[in-house]
Amino acid sequence: MLAVLGLGNPGRAYARSRHNVGFWCVEQVAREHHIPLGERRRHAVLGQGSIAGLPVVLAKPRTFMNRSGIAARYLAQRFALRPEQLLVVHDDMDLPLGTLRLRPRGSSAGHHGLESTMAELRTQEFLRLRIGVGRPPPGQDPVGFVLAPFAPGEGQAIRETVARAAEAVAWLAEHGLESAMNRYN
């Protein structure tokens, strides 16, 4: 089994923000693999299906970013997940726009959604797919930057990046982490 938790903030105000690329990735995987995201739970919206014969759970937290760990803990408990069965997909300002990085573990690097996930799971030992959203221009507040939509000139790049991120999730499900890292990092 693979559980994919895409991080983001709920609500229309944040739907197009950089912080929500984790949601976009999960939604793309759901569309491509015909997995309806229709199961609404207290802390997450879920969809269950399969990719290449592997059972997959897709999830988007219903909490705000800094409480994303509640959904991660719910998934881990409900599906009796081992750390290597949970993939957290999130935005990363330390990566240039359009860059993907799969990792088997790591620190939060100041990302509040990851901090919450680590605190709730009591481990850093879960898979991550980092989606580069770029750095804010000099003088712009990083929080405002990630909560803002992409610039018009960035639209094509981020759509292509999210499509590649969804491919990476499917490749990971079918071929494993090492192969996915070699192909998408």
mmCIF file of C-alpha atoms in Angstrom:
data_model
loop_
_atom_site.group_PDB
_atom_site.id
_atom_site.type_symbol
_atom_site.label_atom_id
_atom_site.label_comp_id
_atom_site.label_asym_id
_atom_site.label_seq_id
_atom_site.Cartn_x
_atom_site.Cartn_y
_atom_site.Cartn_z
ATOM 1 C CA MET A 1 0.000 0.000 0.000
ATOM 2 C CA LEU A 2 1.017 3.584 -0.655
ATOM 3 C CA ALA A 3 -0.700 6.551 0.993
ATOM 4 C CA VAL A 4 -0.129 9.909 -0.693
ATOM 5 C CA LEU A 5 -0.846 12.991 1.422
ATOM 6 C CA GLY A 6 -0.781 16.220 -0.573
ATOM 7 C CA LEU A 7 -0.309 19.257 1.637
ATOM 8 C CA GLY A 8 -2.211 22.491 1.148
ATOM 9 C CA ASN A 9 -4.744 24.821 2.706
ATOM 10 C CA PRO A 10 -8.486 24.241 2.322
ATOM 11 C CA GLY A 11 -10.774 26.880 0.872
ATOM 12 C CA ARG A 12 -11.139 28.977 -2.252
ATOM 13 C CA ALA A 13 -8.851 31.724 -0.974
ATOM 14 C CA TYR A 14 -5.860 29.364 -1.125
ATOM 15 C CA ALA A 15 -6.837 27.103 -4.027
ATOM 16 C CA ARG A 16 -4.388 28.664 -6.493
ATOM 17 C CA SER A 17 -1.568 29.395 -4.038
ATOM 18 C CA ARG A 18 1.971 28.027 -4.229
ATOM 19 C CA HIS A 19 1.382 26.329 -0.886
ATOM 20 C CA ASN A 20 -1.293 24.122 -2.500
ATOM 21 C CA VAL A 21 0.812 22.286 -5.089
ATOM 22 C CA GLY A 22 0.579 19.164 -2.904
ATOM 23 C CA PHE A 23 -3.214 19.259 -3.323
ATOM 24 C CA TRP A 24 -2.798 19.758 -7.081
ATOM 25 C CA CYS A 25 -0.547 16.723 -7.351
ATOM 26 C CA VAL A 26 -2.993 14.474 -5.476
ATOM 27 C CA GLU A 27 -5.863 15.760 -7.635
ATOM 28 C CA GLN A 28 -3.841 15.035 -10.805
ATOM 29 C CA VAL A 29 -3.046 11.483 -9.639
ATOM 30 C CA ALA A 30 -6.732 10.991 -8.808
ATOM 31 C CA ARG A 31 -7.806 12.103 -12.304
ATOM 32 C CA GLU A 32 -5.194 10.042 -14.140
ATOM 33 C CA HIS A 33 -5.880 6.851 -12.185
ATOM 34 C CA HIS A 34 -9.658 7.264 -11.787
ATOM 35 C CA ILE A 35 -9.535 7.440 -7.996
ATOM 36 C CA PRO A 36 -12.453 9.540 -6.726
ATOM 37 C CA LEU A 37 -11.591 11.850 -3.842
ATOM 38 C CA GLY A 38 -15.031 11.485 -2.326
ATOM 39 C CA GLU A 39 -14.544 10.083 1.152
ATOM 40 C CA ARG A 40 -14.800 13.054 3.522
ATOM 41 C CA ARG A 41 -13.474 12.419 6.998
ATOM 42 C CA ARG A 42 -13.036 14.847 9.850
ATOM 43 C CA HIS A 43 -9.403 15.634 9.067
ATOM 44 C CA ALA A 44 -8.984 14.621 5.409
ATOM 45 C CA VAL A 45 -10.633 13.995 2.072
ATOM 46 C CA LEU A 46 -9.672 10.526 0.816
ATOM 47 C CA GLY A 47 -9.788 8.412 -2.286
ATOM 48 C CA GLN A 48 -8.898 4.730 -2.538
ATOM 49 C CA GLY A 49 -7.886 2.853 -5.646
ATOM 50 C CA SER A 50 -4.824 1.299 -7.202
ATOM 51 C CA ILE A 51 -1.865 2.167 -9.392
ATOM 52 C CA ALA A 52 -0.207 -0.688 -11.276
ATOM 53 C CA GLY A 53 -2.009 -3.134 -8.989
ATOM 54 C CA LEU A 54 -0.754 -1.521 -5.758
ATOM 55 C CA PRO A 55 -3.467 -0.309 -3.366
ATOM 56 C CA VAL A 56 -3.245 3.478 -3.061
ATOM 57 C CA VAL A 57 -4.893 5.985 -0.746
ATOM 58 C CA LEU A 58 -4.879 9.621 -1.836
ATOM 59 C CA ALA A 59 -5.558 12.287 0.773
ATOM 60 C CA LYS A 60 -5.826 16.040 1.231
ATOM 61 C CA PRO A 61 -5.963 17.427 4.772
ATOM 62 C CA ARG A 62 -9.064 19.397 5.722
ATOM 63 C CA THR A 63 -6.998 21.331 8.247
ATOM 64 C CA PHE A 64 -4.779 24.309 7.525
ATOM 65 C CA MET A 65 -1.156 23.684 6.613
ATOM 66 C CA ASN A 66 0.272 24.029 10.116
ATOM 67 C CA ARG A 67 -2.024 21.215 11.323
ATOM 68 C CA SER A 68 -1.452 18.810 8.411
ATOM 69 C CA GLY A 69 0.035 16.230 10.738
ATOM 70 C CA ILE A 70 -3.402 15.413 12.112
ATOM 71 C CA ALA A 71 -4.368 13.992 8.705
ATOM 72 C CA ALA A 72 -1.043 12.139 8.461
ATOM 73 C CA ARG A 73 -1.608 10.525 11.861
ATOM 74 C CA TYR A 74 -5.171 9.586 10.884
ATOM 75 C CA LEU A 75 -3.913 7.890 7.701
ATOM 76 C CA ALA A 76 -1.106 6.096 9.526
ATOM 77 C CA GLN A 77 -3.503 4.746 12.155
ATOM 78 C CA ARG A 78 -6.448 3.903 9.896
ATOM 79 C CA PHE A 79 -4.346 2.048 7.332
ATOM 80 C CA ALA A 80 -1.647 0.733 9.717
ATOM 81 C CA LEU A 81 1.037 2.380 7.585
ATOM 82 C CA ARG A 82 4.736 1.848 7.950
ATOM 83 C CA PRO A 83 6.720 5.080 7.423
ATOM 84 C CA GLU A 84 7.888 4.000 3.964
ATOM 85 C CA GLN A 85 4.229 3.632 2.911
ATOM 86 C CA LEU A 86 3.455 7.337 3.413
ATOM 87 C CA LEU A 87 4.437 9.889 0.766
ATOM 88 C CA VAL A 88 3.945 13.547 1.701
ATOM 89 C CA VAL A 89 3.803 15.903 -1.300
ATOM 90 C CA HIS A 90 4.536 19.559 -0.566
ATOM 91 C CA ASP A 91 5.791 22.879 -1.890
ATOM 92 C CA ASP A 92 9.435 23.823 -1.370
ATOM 93 C CA MET A 93 10.818 27.351 -1.660
ATOM 94 C CA ASP A 94 14.385 26.037 -1.565
ATOM 95 C CA LEU A 95 13.935 24.410 -4.971
ATOM 96 C CA PRO A 96 13.659 26.397 -8.195
ATOM 97 C CA LEU A 97 10.266 26.484 -9.858
ATOM 98 C CA GLY A 98 9.757 23.255 -11.767
ATOM 99 C CA THR A 99 12.176 21.087 -9.775
ATOM 100 C CA LEU A 100 11.108 17.817 -8.119
ATOM 101 C CA ARG A 101 12.926 15.978 -5.321
ATOM 102 C CA LEU A 102 11.929 12.620 -3.892
ATOM 103 C CA ARG A 103 13.462 11.793 -0.524
ATOM 104 C CA PRO A 104 13.134 8.856 1.885
ATOM 105 C CA ARG A 105 13.227 11.167 4.938
ATOM 106 C CA GLY A 106 14.545 14.531 6.082
ATOM 107 C CA SER A 107 14.054 17.618 8.168
ATOM 108 C CA SER A 108 11.195 20.082 7.841
ATOM 109 C CA ALA A 109 13.447 22.869 6.490
ATOM 110 C CA GLY A 110 11.035 25.267 8.206
ATOM 111 C CA HIS A 111 7.936 23.971 6.380
ATOM 112 C CA HIS A 112 5.123 24.109 8.936
ATOM 113 C CA GLY A 113 3.125 21.324 7.284
ATOM 114 C CA LEU A 114 6.119 18.998 7.595
ATOM 115 C CA GLU A 115 6.776 20.147 11.168
ATOM 116 C CA SER A 116 3.206 19.236 12.084
ATOM 117 C CA THR A 117 3.477 15.885 10.291
ATOM 118 C CA MET A 118 6.719 15.020 12.093
ATOM 119 C CA ALA A 119 5.247 16.014 15.448
ATOM 120 C CA GLU A 120 2.072 13.946 14.961
ATOM 121 C CA LEU A 121 3.887 10.892 13.566
ATOM 122 C CA ARG A 122 6.821 11.301 15.976
ATOM 123 C CA THR A 123 9.262 10.566 13.169
ATOM 124 C CA GLN A 124 11.010 12.078 10.163
ATOM 125 C CA GLU A 125 10.999 8.652 8.501
ATOM 126 C CA PHE A 126 8.378 9.111 5.806
ATOM 127 C CA LEU A 127 8.743 9.701 2.082
ATOM 128 C CA ARG A 128 8.581 13.207 0.632
ATOM 129 C CA LEU A 129 8.016 14.606 -2.810
ATOM 130 C CA ARG A 130 9.171 18.208 -2.809
ATOM 131 C CA ILE A 131 7.815 20.461 -5.553
ATOM 132 C CA GLY A 132 9.912 23.550 -6.217
ATOM 133 C CA VAL A 133 7.971 26.813 -6.167
ATOM 134 C CA GLY A 134 10.986 29.157 -6.174
ATOM 135 C CA ARG A 135 12.066 31.879 -3.758
ATOM 136 C CA PRO A 136 10.262 35.152 -3.164
ATOM 137 C CA PRO A 137 11.770 38.263 -4.704
ATOM 138 C CA PRO A 138 14.019 40.275 -2.360
ATOM 139 C CA GLY A 139 11.943 42.108 0.210
ATOM 140 C CA GLN A 140 8.819 39.962 -0.194
ATOM 141 C CA ASP A 141 7.561 38.118 2.858
ATOM 142 C CA PRO A 142 7.968 34.329 2.365
ATOM 143 C CA VAL A 143 4.563 33.643 3.940
ATOM 144 C CA GLY A 144 2.845 36.038 1.559
ATOM 145 C CA PHE A 145 4.776 34.483 -1.314
ATOM 146 C CA VAL A 146 3.611 30.897 -0.689
ATOM 147 C CA LEU A 147 0.037 32.010 -0.024
ATOM 148 C CA ALA A 148 -0.106 33.949 -3.304
ATOM 149 C CA PRO A 149 -0.940 32.485 -6.711
ATOM 150 C CA PHE A 150 1.759 31.819 -9.266
ATOM 151 C CA ALA A 151 2.642 34.692 -11.586
ATOM 152 C CA PRO A 152 0.980 34.507 -15.026
ATOM 153 C CA GLY A 153 4.297 33.628 -16.676
ATOM 154 C CA GLU A 154 4.763 30.654 -14.326
ATOM 155 C CA GLY A 155 1.488 28.898 -15.153
ATOM 156 C CA GLN A 156 2.780 26.577 -17.861
ATOM 157 C CA ALA A 157 5.859 25.609 -15.830
ATOM 158 C CA ILE A 158 3.870 24.703 -12.722
ATOM 159 C CA ARG A 159 1.259 22.736 -14.707
ATOM 160 C CA GLU A 160 4.057 20.704 -16.296
ATOM 161 C CA THR A 161 5.724 20.256 -12.900
ATOM 162 C CA VAL A 162 2.529 19.000 -11.266
ATOM 163 C CA ALA A 163 2.020 16.579 -14.173
ATOM 164 C CA ARG A 164 5.592 15.280 -13.654
ATOM 165 C CA ALA A 165 4.965 15.032 -9.901
ATOM 166 C CA ALA A 166 1.871 12.895 -10.571
ATOM 167 C CA GLU A 167 3.978 10.714 -12.898
ATOM 168 C CA ALA A 168 6.574 10.386 -10.136
ATOM 169 C CA VAL A 169 3.909 9.175 -7.696
ATOM 170 C CA ALA A 170 2.757 6.513 -10.159
ATOM 171 C CA TRP A 171 6.352 5.479 -10.916
ATOM 172 C CA LEU A 172 7.083 5.218 -7.185
ATOM 173 C CA ALA A 173 4.012 3.014 -6.695
ATOM 174 C CA GLU A 174 5.041 0.714 -9.542
ATOM 175 C CA HIS A 175 8.848 0.682 -9.359
ATOM 176 C CA GLY A 176 9.822 1.794 -5.843
ATOM 177 C CA LEU A 177 11.624 4.766 -4.331
ATOM 178 C CA GLU A 178 15.146 4.221 -5.690
ATOM 179 C CA SER A 179 13.930 3.941 -9.262
ATOM 180 C CA ALA A 180 11.647 6.968 -8.849
ATOM 181 C CA MET A 181 14.478 9.036 -7.343
ATOM 182 C CA ASN A 182 16.791 8.114 -10.220
ATOM 183 C CA ARG A 183 14.151 9.039 -12.775
ATOM 184 C CA TYR A 184 12.670 12.248 -11.291
ATOM 185 C CA ASN A 185 15.342 13.883 -9.111
#
